[in-house]
mmCIF file of C-alpha atoms in Angstrom:
data_model
loop_
_atom_site.group_PDB
_atom_site.id
_atom_site.type_symbol
_atom_site.label_atom_id
_atom_site.label_comp_id
_atom_site.label_asym_id
_atom_site.label_seq_id
_atom_site.Cartn_x
_atom_site.Cartn_y
_atom_site.Cartn_z
ATOM 1 C CA GLN A 826 0.006 -0.008 -0.011
ATOM 2 C CA LYS A 827 2.880 2.360 0.904
ATOM 3 C CA ASN A 828 4.700 1.616 -2.365
ATOM 4 C CA LYS A 829 1.522 2.278 -4.301
ATOM 5 C CA LEU A 830 1.061 5.645 -2.539
ATOM 6 C CA ASN A 831 4.655 6.667 -3.368
ATOM 7 C CA SER A 832 4.119 5.648 -6.986
ATOM 8 C CA ASN A 833 1.002 7.838 -7.222
ATOM 9 C CA LEU A 834 2.847 10.794 -5.689
ATOM 10 C CA LYS A 835 5.609 10.482 -8.319
ATOM 11 C CA LYS A 836 2.982 10.471 -11.092
ATOM 12 C CA VAL A 837 1.406 13.632 -9.654
ATOM 13 C CA LYS A 838 4.796 15.387 -9.569
ATOM 14 C CA ARG A 839 5.551 14.347 -13.175
ATOM 15 C CA ASN A 840 2.183 15.601 -14.404
ATOM 16 C CA CYS A 841 2.290 18.819 -12.382
ATOM 17 C CA ASN A 842 2.126 21.974 -14.509
ATOM 18 C CA PRO A 843 5.629 23.588 -14.482
ATOM 19 C CA ASN A 844 3.995 27.048 -14.744
ATOM 20 C CA LEU A 845 2.015 26.313 -11.580
ATOM 21 C CA ARG A 846 5.210 25.336 -9.774
ATOM 22 C CA GLU A 847 6.852 28.530 -10.944
ATOM 23 C CA THR A 848 3.867 30.624 -9.757
ATOM 24 C CA GLN A 849 3.993 28.947 -6.332
ATOM 25 C CA SER A 850 7.721 29.735 -6.147
ATOM 26 C CA ILE A 851 7.061 33.425 -6.965
ATOM 27 C CA ILE A 852 4.297 33.631 -4.313
ATOM 28 C CA LEU A 853 6.671 32.160 -1.699
ATOM 29 C CA SER A 854 9.300 34.644 -2.810
ATOM 30 C CA ILE A 855 6.842 37.540 -2.319
ATOM 31 C CA LYS A 856 5.960 36.262 1.181
ATOM 32 C CA ASP A 857 9.667 36.063 2.080
ATOM 33 C CA GLN A 858 10.264 39.596 0.809
ATOM 34 C CA ILE A 859 7.343 41.031 2.790
ATOM 35 C CA SER A 860 8.653 39.380 5.950
ATOM 36 C CA MET A 861 12.218 40.539 5.299
ATOM 37 C CA ILE A 862 11.209 44.147 4.578
ATOM 38 C CA SER A 863 8.970 44.232 7.657
ATOM 39 C CA TYR A 864 11.915 43.043 9.765
ATOM 40 C CA GLU A 865 14.169 45.723 8.220
ATOM 41 C CA ILE A 866 11.625 48.456 8.992
ATOM 42 C CA ALA A 867 11.206 47.294 12.624
ATOM 43 C CA LYS A 868 14.999 47.195 13.101
ATOM 44 C CA GLU A 869 15.417 50.638 11.538
ATOM 45 C CA PHE A 870 12.634 52.111 13.673
ATOM 46 C CA SER A 871 14.150 50.664 16.845
ATOM 47 C CA THR A 872 17.585 52.042 15.986
ATOM 48 C CA SER A 873 16.126 55.512 15.172
ATOM 49 C CA CYS A 874 14.207 55.588 18.457
ATOM 50 C CA ASN A 875 17.272 54.633 20.471
ATOM 51 C CA LYS A 876 19.374 57.340 18.768
ATOM 52 C CA PHE A 877 16.611 59.922 19.267
ATOM 53 C CA TRP A 878 16.293 59.349 23.035
ATOM 54 C CA ALA A 879 20.051 58.965 23.510
ATOM 55 C CA ASN A 880 20.611 62.376 21.909
ATOM 56 C CA LYS A 881 17.802 63.881 24.023
ATOM 57 C CA ALA A 882 19.376 62.505 27.190
ATOM 58 C CA LYS A 883 22.778 63.979 26.293
ATOM 59 C CA LEU A 884 21.303 67.475 26.437
ATOM 60 C CA ILE A 885 20.397 67.108 30.154
ATOM 61 C CA ASP A 886 23.058 68.111 32.675
ATOM 62 C CA TYR A 887 23.363 65.050 34.952
ATOM 63 C CA ARG A 888 25.471 67.058 37.419
ATOM 64 C CA LYS A 889 22.363 68.916 38.610
ATOM 65 C CA PRO A 890 20.184 66.378 40.460
ATOM 66 C CA ASP A 891 17.421 68.907 41.118
ATOM 67 C CA THR A 892 16.741 69.310 37.377
ATOM 68 C CA PHE A 893 17.973 65.950 36.014
ATOM 69 C CA PHE A 894 15.096 63.710 37.184
ATOM 70 C CA PRO A 895 12.267 66.151 36.379
ATOM 71 C CA GLU A 896 13.673 66.514 32.846
ATOM 72 C CA ILE A 897 13.881 62.735 32.439
ATOM 73 C CA ASN A 898 10.259 62.367 33.580
ATOM 74 C CA ARG A 899 9.058 65.029 31.178
ATOM 75 C CA MET A 900 11.040 63.492 28.310
ATOM 76 C CA PHE A 901 9.429 60.077 28.596
ATOM 77 C CA ARG A 902 5.831 61.241 28.962
ATOM 78 C CA PRO A 903 3.780 60.002 25.960
ATOM 79 C CA ASN A 904 2.584 63.479 24.966
ATOM 80 C CA THR A 905 6.162 64.720 24.453
ATOM 81 C CA GLN A 906 7.286 61.942 22.126
ATOM 82 C CA SER A 907 7.966 62.853 18.522
ATOM 83 C CA SER A 908 4.944 62.318 16.274
ATOM 84 C CA ILE A 909 5.134 59.935 13.344
ATOM 85 C CA LYS A 910 4.203 61.257 9.923
ATOM 86 C CA GLN A 911 0.620 60.503 8.829
ATOM 87 C CA LEU A 912 0.108 57.581 6.437
ATOM 88 C CA ALA A 913 0.866 58.723 2.916
ATOM 89 C CA VAL A 914 -0.985 55.911 1.110
ATOM 90 C CA ASN A 915 -4.605 55.018 1.784
ATOM 91 C CA GLN A 916 -4.801 51.418 3.026
ATOM 92 C CA ASN A 917 -8.314 51.029 1.605
ATOM 93 C CA ASN A 918 -7.318 51.239 -2.033
ATOM 94 C CA ASN A 919 -4.710 49.836 -4.382
ATOM 95 C CA GLN A 920 -3.334 53.124 -5.722
ATOM 96 C CA CYS A 921 0.187 51.738 -5.527
ATOM 97 C CA LEU A 922 -0.601 48.911 -7.969
ATOM 98 C CA SER A 923 -2.867 50.946 -10.236
ATOM 99 C CA ASP A 924 0.222 53.004 -11.161
ATOM 100 C CA LEU A 925 1.909 49.875 -12.405
ATOM 101 C CA ASN A 926 -1.153 48.902 -14.472
ATOM 102 C CA ASN A 927 -1.235 52.314 -16.140
ATOM 103 C CA ARG A 928 2.495 52.648 -16.835
ATOM 104 C CA SER A 929 3.810 49.127 -17.485
ATOM 105 C CA ASP A 930 4.278 47.881 -20.989
ATOM 106 C CA HIS A 931 2.767 44.449 -21.655
ATOM 107 C CA SER A 932 5.859 43.516 -23.663
ATOM 108 C CA HIS A 933 7.845 43.728 -20.398
ATOM 109 C CA ALA A 934 5.308 41.771 -18.385
ATOM 110 C CA MET A 935 7.744 38.943 -17.636
ATOM 111 C CA SER A 936 10.935 40.964 -17.033
ATOM 112 C CA SER A 937 12.069 41.099 -13.430
ATOM 113 C CA GLY A 938 14.948 42.265 -11.230
ATOM 114 C CA ILE A 939 16.828 40.461 -8.471
ATOM 115 C CA ASP A 940 13.558 39.399 -6.770
ATOM 116 C CA LYS A 941 12.446 37.446 -9.894
ATOM 117 C CA VAL A 942 8.882 38.788 -9.552
ATOM 118 C CA PRO A 943 7.557 39.951 -12.964
ATOM 119 C CA ASN A 944 5.001 42.759 -13.473
ATOM 120 C CA ILE A 945 2.288 40.339 -14.518
ATOM 121 C CA VAL A 946 2.342 38.751 -11.058
ATOM 122 C CA LEU A 947 2.086 42.098 -9.257
ATOM 123 C CA LYS A 948 -0.884 43.088 -11.426
ATOM 124 C CA HIS A 949 -2.831 40.028 -10.300
ATOM 125 C CA LEU A 950 -1.935 39.946 -6.603
ATOM 126 C CA PRO A 951 -4.740 39.065 -4.170
ATOM 127 C CA LEU A 952 -6.194 41.959 -2.161
ATOM 128 C CA ASN A 953 -4.518 40.883 1.088
ATOM 129 C CA TYR A 954 -1.088 41.173 -0.580
ATOM 130 C CA VAL A 955 -1.985 44.619 -1.841
ATOM 131 C CA ARG A 956 -2.871 45.664 1.723
ATOM 132 C CA ASN A 957 0.397 44.203 3.024
ATOM 133 C CA TYR A 958 2.455 46.170 0.476
ATOM 134 C CA THR A 959 0.479 49.329 1.244
ATOM 135 C CA ILE A 960 1.293 48.987 4.969
ATOM 136 C CA ILE A 961 4.970 48.405 4.058
ATOM 137 C CA PHE A 962 5.031 51.471 1.792
ATOM 138 C CA ASN A 963 3.515 53.589 4.558
ATOM 139 C CA ASN A 964 6.114 52.397 7.019
ATOM 140 C CA LEU A 965 8.934 52.962 4.559
ATOM 141 C CA ILE A 966 7.790 56.580 4.136
ATOM 142 C CA ASN A 967 7.156 57.151 7.834
ATOM 143 C CA ASN A 968 10.596 55.798 8.815
ATOM 144 C CA CYS A 969 12.461 57.166 5.740
ATOM 145 C CA HIS A 970 13.751 53.644 5.066
ATOM 146 C CA TYR A 971 14.602 51.915 1.775
ATOM 147 C CA PRO A 972 15.160 48.111 1.687
ATOM 148 C CA LYS A 973 18.715 47.104 0.845
ATOM 149 C CA ARG A 974 17.520 44.374 -1.517
ATOM 150 C CA TRP A 975 15.862 46.982 -3.738
ATOM 151 C CA SER A 976 19.226 48.735 -4.182
ATOM 152 C CA THR A 977 20.628 45.868 -6.287
ATOM 153 C CA THR A 978 20.258 46.138 -10.060
ATOM 154 C CA LYS A 979 20.418 43.398 -12.669
ATOM 155 C CA ILE A 980 22.266 44.551 -15.824
ATOM 156 C CA LEU A 981 21.614 42.977 -19.239
ATOM 157 C CA PRO A 982 24.352 44.021 -21.713
ATOM 158 C CA ILE A 983 22.942 44.432 -25.238
ATOM 159 C CA TYR A 984 25.537 44.281 -28.037
ATOM 160 C CA LYS A 985 25.704 47.246 -30.461
ATOM 161 C CA LYS A 986 25.962 46.025 -34.055
ATOM 162 C CA GLY A 987 29.255 46.658 -35.808
ATOM 163 C CA LYS A 988 31.203 47.366 -32.585
ATOM 164 C CA ASP A 989 34.188 45.505 -31.136
ATOM 165 C CA PRO A 990 32.687 42.686 -29.021
ATOM 166 C CA ASN A 991 35.729 42.746 -26.702
ATOM 167 C CA ASN A 992 35.202 46.392 -25.773
ATOM 168 C CA PRO A 993 32.803 46.969 -22.830
ATOM 169 C CA THR A 994 31.598 50.239 -24.416
ATOM 170 C CA SER A 995 30.227 48.165 -27.317
ATOM 171 C CA TYR A 996 27.338 47.061 -25.128
ATOM 172 C CA ARG A 997 24.268 49.022 -24.077
ATOM 173 C CA PRO A 998 23.371 48.248 -20.443
ATOM 174 C CA ILE A 999 19.696 47.529 -19.698
ATOM 175 C CA SER A 1000 18.995 48.006 -15.978
ATOM 176 C CA LEU A 1001 16.342 45.892 -14.266
ATOM 177 C CA ILE A 1002 15.362 46.783 -10.690
ATOM 178 C CA PRO A 1003 12.748 44.973 -8.590
ATOM 179 C CA ASN A 1004 9.319 45.820 -10.011
ATOM 180 C CA ILE A 1005 7.814 46.381 -6.576
ATOM 181 C CA SER A 1006 10.396 49.116 -5.914
ATOM 182 C CA LYS A 1007 9.203 50.890 -9.075
ATOM 183 C CA ILE A 1008 5.705 51.113 -7.627
ATOM 184 C CA PHE A 1009 7.110 52.652 -4.462
ATOM 185 C CA GLU A 1010 9.133 55.093 -6.551
ATOM 186 C CA PHE A 1011 5.979 56.110 -8.491
ATOM 187 C CA LEU A 1012 4.428 57.210 -5.195
ATOM 188 C CA LEU A 1013 7.511 59.272 -4.313
ATOM 189 C CA ASN A 1014 7.648 60.621 -7.867
ATOM 190 C CA ASN A 1015 4.152 62.099 -7.425
ATOM 191 C CA ASN A 1016 5.307 64.016 -4.326
ATOM 192 C CA ILE A 1017 8.504 65.248 -6.046
ATOM 193 C CA THR A 1018 6.528 66.375 -9.091
ATOM 194 C CA GLU A 1019 3.962 68.178 -6.952
ATOM 195 C CA HIS A 1020 6.711 70.129 -5.149
ATOM 196 C CA CYS A 1021 8.368 70.999 -8.493
ATOM 197 C CA ILE A 1022 5.062 72.324 -9.944
ATOM 198 C CA THR A 1023 4.101 74.266 -6.801
ATOM 199 C CA ASN A 1024 7.487 75.975 -6.581
ATOM 200 C CA ASN A 1025 8.113 76.282 -10.365
ATOM 201 C CA ILE A 1026 11.447 74.452 -10.074
ATOM 202 C CA ILE A 1027 11.607 72.975 -13.606
ATOM 203 C CA PRO A 1028 11.756 75.898 -16.117
ATOM 204 C CA ASP A 1029 9.341 76.056 -19.071
ATOM 205 C CA GLU A 1030 12.359 75.802 -21.349
ATOM 206 C CA GLN A 1031 12.915 72.150 -20.313
ATOM 207 C CA TYR A 1032 10.865 69.836 -22.529
ATOM 208 C CA GLY A 1033 12.345 66.435 -21.610
ATOM 209 C CA PHE A 1034 10.927 64.049 -18.990
ATOM 210 C CA LYS A 1035 7.855 66.250 -18.553
ATOM 211 C CA TYR A 1036 4.221 65.207 -18.777
ATOM 212 C CA LYS A 1037 2.600 66.131 -22.118
ATOM 213 C CA HIS A 1038 5.890 67.571 -23.457
ATOM 214 C CA SER A 1039 7.945 66.260 -26.331
ATOM 215 C CA THR A 1040 10.541 67.221 -28.950
ATOM 216 C CA VAL A 1041 7.687 68.596 -31.074
ATOM 217 C CA HIS A 1042 7.025 71.322 -28.514
ATOM 218 C CA ALA A 1043 10.735 72.158 -28.242
ATOM 219 C CA ILE A 1044 11.159 72.378 -32.023
ATOM 220 C CA ASN A 1045 8.027 74.518 -32.320
ATOM 221 C CA ARG A 1046 9.429 76.945 -29.702
ATOM 222 C CA PHE A 1047 12.728 77.184 -31.598
ATOM 223 C CA LEU A 1048 11.034 77.654 -34.975
ATOM 224 C CA THR A 1049 8.778 80.408 -33.570
ATOM 225 C CA ASP A 1050 11.739 82.367 -32.152
ATOM 226 C CA THR A 1051 13.841 81.873 -35.277
ATOM 227 C CA THR A 1052 11.031 82.905 -37.662
ATOM 228 C CA LYS A 1053 10.385 86.058 -35.624
ATOM 229 C CA HIS A 1054 14.015 87.168 -35.969
ATOM 230 C CA LEU A 1055 14.295 86.228 -39.642
ATOM 231 C CA ASN A 1056 11.237 88.350 -40.367
ATOM 232 C CA ASN A 1057 13.113 91.250 -38.747
ATOM 233 C CA HIS A 1058 16.040 90.564 -41.127
ATOM 234 C CA GLU A 1059 18.185 89.191 -38.299
ATOM 235 C CA MET A 1060 20.368 86.086 -38.208
ATOM 236 C CA VAL A 1061 20.268 83.345 -35.547
ATOM 237 C CA ALA A 1062 23.470 81.682 -34.277
ATOM 238 C CA THR A 1063 22.799 78.295 -32.705
ATOM 239 C CA GLY A 1064 24.867 75.992 -30.538
ATOM 240 C CA LEU A 1065 23.784 72.395 -29.870
ATOM 241 C CA ILE A 1066 25.380 71.007 -26.702
ATOM 242 C CA ASP A 1067 25.367 67.383 -25.572
ATOM 243 C CA LEU A 1068 26.425 66.109 -22.145
ATOM 244 C CA GLU A 1069 28.728 63.112 -21.882
ATOM 245 C CA ARG A 1070 27.341 60.254 -19.762
ATOM 246 C CA ALA A 1071 24.816 62.697 -18.275
ATOM 247 C CA PHE A 1072 23.052 60.368 -15.834
ATOM 248 C CA ASP A 1073 26.196 58.511 -14.773
ATOM 249 C CA SER A 1074 28.141 61.654 -13.914
ATOM 250 C CA ILE A 1075 25.599 63.374 -11.640
ATOM 251 C CA TRP A 1076 27.333 64.569 -8.472
ATOM 252 C CA LEU A 1077 25.120 63.216 -5.672
ATOM 253 C CA LYS A 1078 26.252 65.641 -2.982
ATOM 254 C CA GLY A 1079 25.575 68.484 -5.385
ATOM 255 C CA LEU A 1080 22.125 67.040 -6.163
ATOM 256 C CA PHE A 1081 21.146 66.898 -2.484
ATOM 257 C CA TYR A 1082 22.515 70.397 -1.936
ATOM 258 C CA LYS A 1083 20.076 71.563 -4.642
ATOM 259 C CA LEU A 1084 17.191 69.572 -3.150
ATOM 260 C CA ILE A 1085 17.779 71.265 0.230
ATOM 261 C CA LYS A 1086 18.149 74.747 -1.309
ATOM 262 C CA LYS A 1087 14.938 74.269 -3.296
ATOM 263 C CA GLY A 1088 12.975 73.462 -0.153
ATOM 264 C CA PHE A 1089 12.038 69.809 -0.718
ATOM 265 C CA PRO A 1090 10.418 68.130 2.332
ATOM 266 C CA ARG A 1091 12.885 66.640 4.755
ATOM 267 C CA TYR A 1092 11.357 63.130 4.612
ATOM 268 C CA LEU A 1093 11.699 63.079 0.811
ATOM 269 C CA ILE A 1094 15.376 64.124 0.981
ATOM 270 C CA ARG A 1095 16.115 61.461 3.604
ATOM 271 C CA LEU A 1096 14.308 58.779 1.588
ATOM 272 C CA LEU A 1097 16.110 59.706 -1.611
ATOM 273 C CA TRP A 1098 19.443 59.703 0.227
ATOM 274 C CA ARG A 1099 18.754 56.189 1.526
ATOM 275 C CA MET A 1100 17.876 55.082 -2.010
ATOM 276 C CA MET A 1101 21.193 56.398 -3.346
ATOM 277 C CA GLN A 1102 23.312 54.644 -0.690
ATOM 278 C CA ASN A 1103 24.755 51.124 -0.928
ATOM 279 C CA ARG A 1104 23.679 50.710 -4.552
ATOM 280 C CA SER A 1105 25.184 47.829 -6.489
ATOM 281 C CA PHE A 1106 24.728 45.851 -9.692
ATOM 282 C CA TYR A 1107 25.564 42.506 -11.258
ATOM 283 C CA THR A 1108 25.513 41.467 -14.912
ATOM 284 C CA VAL A 1109 23.603 38.615 -16.567
ATOM 285 C CA SER A 1110 24.413 37.396 -20.100
ATOM 286 C CA ASN A 1111 22.484 34.452 -21.523
ATOM 287 C CA SER A 1112 22.553 31.912 -18.688
ATOM 288 C CA SER A 1113 25.728 33.176 -16.970
ATOM 289 C CA GLN A 1114 25.959 35.704 -14.133
ATOM 290 C CA SER A 1115 28.841 37.778 -12.777
ATOM 291 C CA THR A 1116 30.419 36.192 -9.688
ATOM 292 C CA ARG A 1117 30.371 39.419 -7.654
ATOM 293 C CA GLN A 1118 28.430 42.644 -7.313
ATOM 294 C CA PHE A 1119 29.848 46.088 -8.137
ATOM 295 C CA ARG A 1120 29.253 49.279 -6.136
ATOM 296 C CA ILE A 1121 27.613 52.348 -7.735
ATOM 297 C CA GLU A 1122 29.373 55.337 -6.180
ATOM 298 C CA GLU A 1123 28.071 58.284 -8.218
ATOM 299 C CA GLY A 1124 25.412 59.189 -10.767
ATOM 300 C CA LEU A 1125 21.704 58.532 -11.114
ATOM 301 C CA GLN A 1126 20.815 54.899 -11.663
ATOM 302 C CA GLN A 1127 19.432 53.889 -15.040
ATOM 303 C CA GLY A 1128 16.089 52.097 -15.022
ATOM 304 C CA THR A 1129 14.714 53.804 -11.915
ATOM 305 C CA VAL A 1130 11.533 55.871 -11.973
ATOM 306 C CA ASN A 1131 12.818 59.003 -10.262
ATOM 307 C CA SER A 1132 16.155 59.428 -12.097
ATOM 308 C CA PRO A 1133 14.779 61.508 -15.039
ATOM 309 C CA LEU A 1134 12.983 63.967 -12.745
ATOM 310 C CA LEU A 1135 16.028 64.266 -10.439
ATOM 311 C CA PHE A 1136 18.178 64.963 -13.471
ATOM 312 C CA ASN A 1137 15.835 67.794 -14.508
ATOM 313 C CA ILE A 1138 16.070 69.286 -10.991
ATOM 314 C CA TYR A 1139 19.878 69.037 -11.053
ATOM 315 C CA ASN A 1140 20.065 70.672 -14.477
ATOM 316 C CA SER A 1141 17.288 73.252 -13.989
ATOM 317 C CA ASP A 1142 19.359 76.295 -13.017
ATOM 318 C CA ILE A 1143 21.389 76.460 -16.254
ATOM 319 C CA LEU A 1144 18.380 77.401 -18.404
ATOM 320 C CA ASN A 1145 17.902 80.835 -16.900
ATOM 321 C CA LEU A 1146 21.485 81.762 -15.949
ATOM 322 C CA PHE A 1147 23.579 84.374 -17.785
ATOM 323 C CA ASP A 1148 20.438 86.446 -18.663
ATOM 324 C CA LEU A 1149 19.111 83.731 -20.965
ATOM 325 C CA ASN A 1150 15.433 84.022 -22.020
ATOM 326 C CA SER A 1151 15.205 87.556 -20.627
ATOM 327 C CA ASP A 1152 14.316 89.616 -23.748
ATOM 328 C CA ASN A 1153 17.958 90.203 -24.735
ATOM 329 C CA LYS A 1154 17.859 87.993 -27.825
ATOM 330 C CA THR A 1155 19.697 85.095 -26.131
ATOM 331 C CA TYR A 1156 17.740 81.897 -25.550
ATOM 332 C CA SER A 1157 17.994 78.344 -24.271
ATOM 333 C CA ILE A 1158 15.933 75.211 -24.772
ATOM 334 C CA ALA A 1159 16.607 71.815 -23.240
ATOM 335 C CA PHE A 1160 15.375 68.327 -23.931
ATOM 336 C CA ALA A 1161 16.724 66.100 -21.138
ATOM 337 C CA ASN A 1162 20.520 66.348 -21.414
ATOM 338 C CA ASP A 1163 20.540 68.086 -24.824
ATOM 339 C CA LEU A 1164 20.895 71.876 -24.577
ATOM 340 C CA LEU A 1165 20.211 74.362 -27.375
ATOM 341 C CA LEU A 1166 21.677 77.859 -27.033
ATOM 342 C CA TYR A 1167 20.857 80.505 -29.664
ATOM 343 C CA CYS A 1168 21.115 84.267 -30.086
ATOM 344 C CA ALA A 1169 19.881 86.746 -32.695
ATOM 345 C CA GLY A 1170 21.404 89.849 -34.310
ATOM 346 C CA LYS A 1171 22.421 91.461 -37.608
ATOM 347 C CA SER A 1172 26.221 91.098 -37.345
ATOM 348 C CA PRO A 1173 27.630 87.560 -37.741
ATOM 349 C CA ASP A 1174 30.863 88.576 -35.996
ATOM 350 C CA LYS A 1175 28.975 89.837 -32.918
ATOM 351 C CA LEU A 1176 26.798 86.715 -32.949
ATOM 352 C CA GLN A 1177 29.904 84.505 -32.987
ATOM 353 C CA LYS A 1178 31.376 86.288 -29.968
ATOM 354 C CA THR A 1179 28.053 86.200 -28.102
ATOM 355 C CA LEU A 1180 27.585 82.482 -28.713
ATOM 356 C CA GLU A 1181 31.214 81.656 -27.817
ATOM 357 C CA ASN A 1182 30.846 83.628 -24.592
ATOM 358 C CA LEU A 1183 27.627 81.765 -23.717
ATOM 359 C CA VAL A 1184 29.132 78.335 -24.434
ATOM 360 C CA ASN A 1185 32.216 79.145 -22.295
ATOM 361 C CA LYS A 1186 30.008 80.225 -19.360
ATOM 362 C CA VAL A 1187 27.861 77.091 -19.689
ATOM 363 C CA ASN A 1188 30.977 74.918 -19.837
ATOM 364 C CA SER A 1189 32.375 76.555 -16.669
ATOM 365 C CA TYR A 1190 29.049 75.972 -14.902
ATOM 366 C CA TYR A 1191 28.951 72.297 -15.941
ATOM 367 C CA THR A 1192 32.569 71.803 -14.807
ATOM 368 C CA GLN A 1193 31.708 73.283 -11.413
ATOM 369 C CA TRP A 1194 28.876 70.793 -11.048
ATOM 370 C CA HIS A 1195 30.921 67.767 -12.257
ATOM 371 C CA LEU A 1196 29.272 67.552 -15.694
ATOM 372 C CA LYS A 1197 31.208 67.268 -18.966
ATOM 373 C CA ILE A 1198 30.291 68.447 -22.458
ATOM 374 C CA ASN A 1199 30.727 65.875 -25.210
ATOM 375 C CA ALA A 1200 32.607 67.975 -27.773
ATOM 376 C CA THR A 1201 32.318 65.355 -30.526
ATOM 377 C CA LYS A 1202 28.497 65.666 -30.535
ATOM 378 C CA CYS A 1203 28.296 69.471 -30.363
ATOM 379 C CA GLU A 1204 27.365 71.559 -33.431
ATOM 380 C CA THR A 1205 27.033 75.227 -34.386
ATOM 381 C CA ILE A 1206 24.667 76.544 -37.079
ATOM 382 C CA LEU A 1207 24.142 80.031 -38.493
ATOM 383 C CA ILE A 1208 20.582 80.558 -39.739
ATOM 384 C CA ARG A 1209 19.844 83.453 -42.098
ATOM 385 C CA LEU A 1210 17.595 84.470 -44.989
ATOM 386 C CA PRO A 1211 18.524 83.433 -48.536
ATOM 387 C CA ILE A 1212 21.040 85.776 -50.223
ATOM 388 C CA SER A 1213 18.354 86.907 -52.699
ATOM 389 C CA ARG A 1214 16.261 88.317 -49.844
ATOM 390 C CA LEU A 1215 19.093 90.251 -48.142
ATOM 391 C CA SER A 1216 19.605 94.002 -48.580
ATOM 392 C CA ARG A 1217 22.831 95.361 -50.033
ATOM 393 C CA THR A 1218 24.152 96.345 -46.577
ATOM 394 C CA GLU A 1219 23.372 92.874 -45.214
ATOM 395 C CA LYS A 1220 25.129 91.225 -48.160
ATOM 396 C CA LEU A 1221 28.307 93.203 -47.361
ATOM 397 C CA HIS A 1222 28.232 91.841 -43.826
#
């Protein structure tokens, strides 16, 4: 009877749907991650509380017994404890997962990061899992904590046709981070965007990484300005500037200096700082994987949700420096890391000097903020009316 039972069990295992086994494995992985992140949050909260009260106690002069004990009693009364930030995500809805439904591409439904949980699984999670993740997200925001596991990126190197296969620069890195961390980043991204709009941090001249903005709008702006000056029989000198490894070369300390100066909420700055710390990546090619992980020391990480918006914040000041866009016939337009400088006038010699002066100032600014212009991709263009439409004086110039 026992042998017969074992034989039946083996048949069941052989006939078991492999996709079902894989789904069960993913569900177990999600359970493990929820438990692990909950433990991390509890540990972080305990450490923060201990530090808070230890620092409070240091401020009391223990050499004065008449004031020491009354101060200690007041300190540990419940009504004097520091309040915890209100929940940022409503536990009664699945806002966090609706973002993923709206933004995720079905062609990437099975791609996943280090956690091996694809988007398609997150979209069909049971309601109790949604509630668990919502509670976790609230606690992450309240405690300004970011799980270490989410800081590890999987890199897929894609070969560029016609390049030397032995040269690392011949491969385009595709970054895959845990999909659940993207949902959390979407929530933060909403708060960052709201602060940017309220305080007018991203200039109108920036058309990249902005909702309902595209290259069409940037080109239309440039054509409008150029046509206006050509109709006034003026020429337009244009400089197209490209940044080298723009995202990878962002100076993180400089970025957080700007976030503080621009008045971003403290909890957002602390959360973003945690997200930028202890980042690492490993590479996967076909079925092989790198034997060790590599640290990411500087730059904004590719593949994350917030990196484009943070880049815009970091690069926002340049668009209105040096009296650009202030009715003096010098202008700037940006699309992500591509910058267009142009100026108008009737003398080509003066235009050349004005444009050179602008480019030198921009280059000095970028150098100061650890950015580098890619000279091989920069261009200059002089736009003018056809010779047949120029006056005799203009032809002499």
